[in-house]
Amino acid sequence: MSDYLFIQSQDPFTEVRCAAQYRLARQLREAGHQVAVLLVQNGVVPARRDARDGAFDTLIASGVAVSADGFSLKQREIEASDLKADVAVGDVGDAIDALLAGAKVIWN
């Protein structure tokens, strides 16, 4: 099985392609692959505890590891305590580590 890292920079409330990316990540996870999603830039918006996006919430429920870039959170004045329970704080170094480990990286 392969390792995948999705880097999501778009906000699902303004970019319809996000739902398809979340679905692909979930399908790869269901197929037995290791899948993680790193939210950067406006991609951190649905990670807020009070944000409601069905596709994003389904992604989290599927067991895909989701993290939000700390710098992007800080720029948007989102605290770690404001995140949904299953979203960790990460950074772009996670993408570098994934590349060095041979993961397939998909940026949207």
PDB file of C-alpha atoms in Angstrom:
ATOM      1  CA  MET A   1       0.000   0.000   0.000  1.00  0.00           C
ATOM      2  CA  SER A   2       1.059   3.587  -0.581  1.00  0.00           C
ATOM      3  CA  ASP A   3       1.269   6.652   1.604  1.00  0.00           C
ATOM      4  CA  TYR A   4      -0.548   9.794   0.481  1.00  0.00           C
ATOM      5  CA  LEU A   5      -0.460  13.346   1.755  1.00  0.00           C
ATOM      6  CA  PHE A   6      -3.094  15.753   0.511  1.00  0.00           C
ATOM      7  CA  ILE A   7      -2.271  19.407   0.982  1.00  0.00           C
ATOM      8  CA  GLN A   8      -5.526  21.319   0.938  1.00  0.00           C
ATOM      9  CA  SER A   9      -5.205  25.084   0.517  1.00  0.00           C
ATOM     10  CA  GLN A  10      -8.758  25.857  -0.543  1.00  0.00           C
ATOM     11  CA  ASP A  11     -11.802  26.652   1.565  1.00  0.00           C
ATOM     12  CA  PRO A  12     -14.693  24.232   0.856  1.00  0.00           C
ATOM     13  CA  PHE A  13     -17.211  27.028   1.354  1.00  0.00           C
ATOM     14  CA  THR A  14     -15.910  28.843  -1.733  1.00  0.00           C
ATOM     15  CA  GLU A  15     -14.223  26.071  -3.751  1.00  0.00           C
ATOM     16  CA  VAL A  16     -16.381  23.146  -4.892  1.00  0.00           C
ATOM     17  CA  ARG A  17     -13.368  20.959  -5.761  1.00  0.00           C
ATOM     18  CA  CYS A  18     -12.620  20.460  -2.071  1.00  0.00           C
ATOM     19  CA  ALA A  19     -15.388  17.910  -1.660  1.00  0.00           C
ATOM     20  CA  ALA A  20     -13.882  15.799  -4.447  1.00  0.00           C
ATOM     21  CA  GLN A  21     -10.443  15.965  -2.824  1.00  0.00           C
ATOM     22  CA  TYR A  22     -11.867  14.950   0.548  1.00  0.00           C
ATOM     23  CA  ARG A  23     -13.739  12.076  -1.128  1.00  0.00           C
ATOM     24  CA  LEU A  24     -10.574  10.860  -2.916  1.00  0.00           C
ATOM     25  CA  ALA A  25      -8.599  10.942   0.342  1.00  0.00           C
ATOM     26  CA  ARG A  26     -11.341   8.974   2.078  1.00  0.00           C
ATOM     27  CA  GLN A  27     -11.548   6.412  -0.752  1.00  0.00           C
ATOM     28  CA  LEU A  28      -7.788   5.848  -0.672  1.00  0.00           C
ATOM     29  CA  ARG A  29      -7.975   5.309   3.086  1.00  0.00           C
ATOM     30  CA  GLU A  30     -10.845   2.842   2.642  1.00  0.00           C
ATOM     31  CA  ALA A  31      -8.726   0.998   0.048  1.00  0.00           C
ATOM     32  CA  GLY A  32      -6.076   0.418   2.719  1.00  0.00           C
ATOM     33  CA  HIS A  33      -3.606   3.208   2.000  1.00  0.00           C
ATOM     34  CA  GLN A  34      -2.095   5.478   4.629  1.00  0.00           C
ATOM     35  CA  VAL A  35      -3.629   8.917   4.034  1.00  0.00           C
ATOM     36  CA  ALA A  36      -3.101  12.254   5.724  1.00  0.00           C
ATOM     37  CA  VAL A  37      -4.418  15.715   4.939  1.00  0.00           C
ATOM     38  CA  LEU A  38      -2.523  18.898   5.761  1.00  0.00           C
ATOM     39  CA  LEU A  39      -4.704  21.994   5.715  1.00  0.00           C
ATOM     40  CA  VAL A  40      -2.882  25.193   4.737  1.00  0.00           C
ATOM     41  CA  GLN A  41      -3.921  28.751   3.922  1.00  0.00           C
ATOM     42  CA  ASN A  42      -7.735  28.973   3.613  1.00  0.00           C
ATOM     43  CA  GLY A  43      -7.922  25.185   3.835  1.00  0.00           C
ATOM     44  CA  VAL A  44      -7.880  25.511   7.645  1.00  0.00           C
ATOM     45  CA  VAL A  45     -11.327  27.151   7.733  1.00  0.00           C
ATOM     46  CA  PRO A  46     -13.451  23.948   7.955  1.00  0.00           C
ATOM     47  CA  ALA A  47     -11.289  22.699  10.826  1.00  0.00           C
ATOM     48  CA  ARG A  48     -12.890  25.185  13.195  1.00  0.00           C
ATOM     49  CA  ARG A  49     -15.046  23.457  15.771  1.00  0.00           C
ATOM     50  CA  ASP A  50     -18.175  25.396  14.763  1.00  0.00           C
ATOM     51  CA  ALA A  51     -17.664  25.055  10.971  1.00  0.00           C
ATOM     52  CA  ARG A  52     -20.133  22.737   9.252  1.00  0.00           C
ATOM     53  CA  ASP A  53     -19.113  21.038   6.027  1.00  0.00           C
ATOM     54  CA  GLY A  54     -20.492  17.551   5.457  1.00  0.00           C
ATOM     55  CA  ALA A  55     -17.663  16.399   3.183  1.00  0.00           C
ATOM     56  CA  PHE A  56     -14.992  17.562   5.637  1.00  0.00           C
ATOM     57  CA  ASP A  57     -16.759  16.034   8.633  1.00  0.00           C
ATOM     58  CA  THR A  58     -17.096  12.730   6.743  1.00  0.00           C
ATOM     59  CA  LEU A  59     -13.374  12.863   5.956  1.00  0.00           C
ATOM     60  CA  ILE A  60     -12.503  13.203   9.636  1.00  0.00           C
ATOM     61  CA  ALA A  61     -14.908  10.430  10.614  1.00  0.00           C
ATOM     62  CA  SER A  62     -13.271   8.072   8.090  1.00  0.00           C
ATOM     63  CA  GLY A  63     -10.018   7.940  10.028  1.00  0.00           C
ATOM     64  CA  VAL A  64      -7.907  10.054   7.690  1.00  0.00           C
ATOM     65  CA  ALA A  65      -5.314  11.930   9.757  1.00  0.00           C
ATOM     66  CA  VAL A  66      -6.022  15.663   9.437  1.00  0.00           C
ATOM     67  CA  SER A  67      -3.737  18.458  10.598  1.00  0.00           C
ATOM     68  CA  ALA A  68      -3.890  22.218  10.184  1.00  0.00           C
ATOM     69  CA  ASP A  69      -0.809  24.329   9.531  1.00  0.00           C
ATOM     70  CA  GLY A  70      -0.042  26.383  12.626  1.00  0.00           C
ATOM     71  CA  PHE A  71       1.102  29.414  10.639  1.00  0.00           C
ATOM     72  CA  SER A  72      -2.110  29.431   8.585  1.00  0.00           C
ATOM     73  CA  LEU A  73      -4.144  29.171  11.780  1.00  0.00           C
ATOM     74  CA  LYS A  74      -2.251  32.074  13.316  1.00  0.00           C
ATOM     75  CA  GLN A  75      -2.804  34.249  10.222  1.00  0.00           C
ATOM     76  CA  ARG A  76      -6.549  33.636  10.532  1.00  0.00           C
ATOM     77  CA  GLU A  77      -6.561  34.122  14.314  1.00  0.00           C
ATOM     78  CA  ILE A  78      -7.684  30.552  14.919  1.00  0.00           C
ATOM     79  CA  GLU A  79      -6.420  28.994  18.139  1.00  0.00           C
ATOM     80  CA  ALA A  80      -5.633  25.290  18.493  1.00  0.00           C
ATOM     81  CA  SER A  81      -8.439  25.123  21.063  1.00  0.00           C
ATOM     82  CA  ASP A  82     -10.871  26.296  18.345  1.00  0.00           C
ATOM     83  CA  LEU A  83     -10.243  23.186  16.204  1.00  0.00           C
ATOM     84  CA  LYS A  84     -12.420  20.116  15.899  1.00  0.00           C
ATOM     85  CA  ALA A  85     -11.328  17.326  18.223  1.00  0.00           C
ATOM     86  CA  ASP A  86      -9.788  15.144  15.490  1.00  0.00           C
ATOM     87  CA  VAL A  87      -7.715  17.912  13.868  1.00  0.00           C
ATOM     88  CA  ALA A  88      -4.103  18.258  14.998  1.00  0.00           C
ATOM     89  CA  VAL A  89      -1.828  21.256  14.567  1.00  0.00           C
ATOM     90  CA  GLY A  90       0.988  20.621  12.087  1.00  0.00           C
ATOM     91  CA  ASP A  91       3.226  22.589   9.780  1.00  0.00           C
ATOM     92  CA  VAL A  92       4.594  22.550   6.257  1.00  0.00           C
ATOM     93  CA  GLY A  93       7.556  20.552   7.517  1.00  0.00           C
ATOM     94  CA  ASP A  94       5.121  17.632   7.573  1.00  0.00           C
ATOM     95  CA  ALA A  95       4.911  17.866   3.774  1.00  0.00           C
ATOM     96  CA  ILE A  96       8.703  17.787   3.472  1.00  0.00           C
ATOM     97  CA  ASP A  97       8.882  14.776   5.766  1.00  0.00           C
ATOM     98  CA  ALA A  98       6.231  12.996   3.681  1.00  0.00           C
ATOM     99  CA  LEU A  99       8.121  13.713   0.453  1.00  0.00           C
ATOM    100  CA  LEU A 100      11.383  12.430   1.925  1.00  0.00           C
ATOM    101  CA  ALA A 101       9.606   9.284   3.110  1.00  0.00           C
ATOM    102  CA  GLY A 102       8.332   8.612  -0.411  1.00  0.00           C
ATOM    103  CA  ALA A 103       4.686   9.567   0.047  1.00  0.00           C
ATOM    104  CA  LYS A 104       2.633  10.669  -2.909  1.00  0.00           C
ATOM    105  CA  VAL A 105       1.794  14.328  -2.303  1.00  0.00           C
ATOM    106  CA  ILE A 106      -1.297  15.882  -3.880  1.00  0.00           C
ATOM    107  CA  TRP A 107      -1.696  19.652  -3.593  1.00  0.00           C
ATOM    108  CA  ASN A 108      -4.988  21.426  -4.153  1.00  0.00           C
TER     109      ASN A 108
END
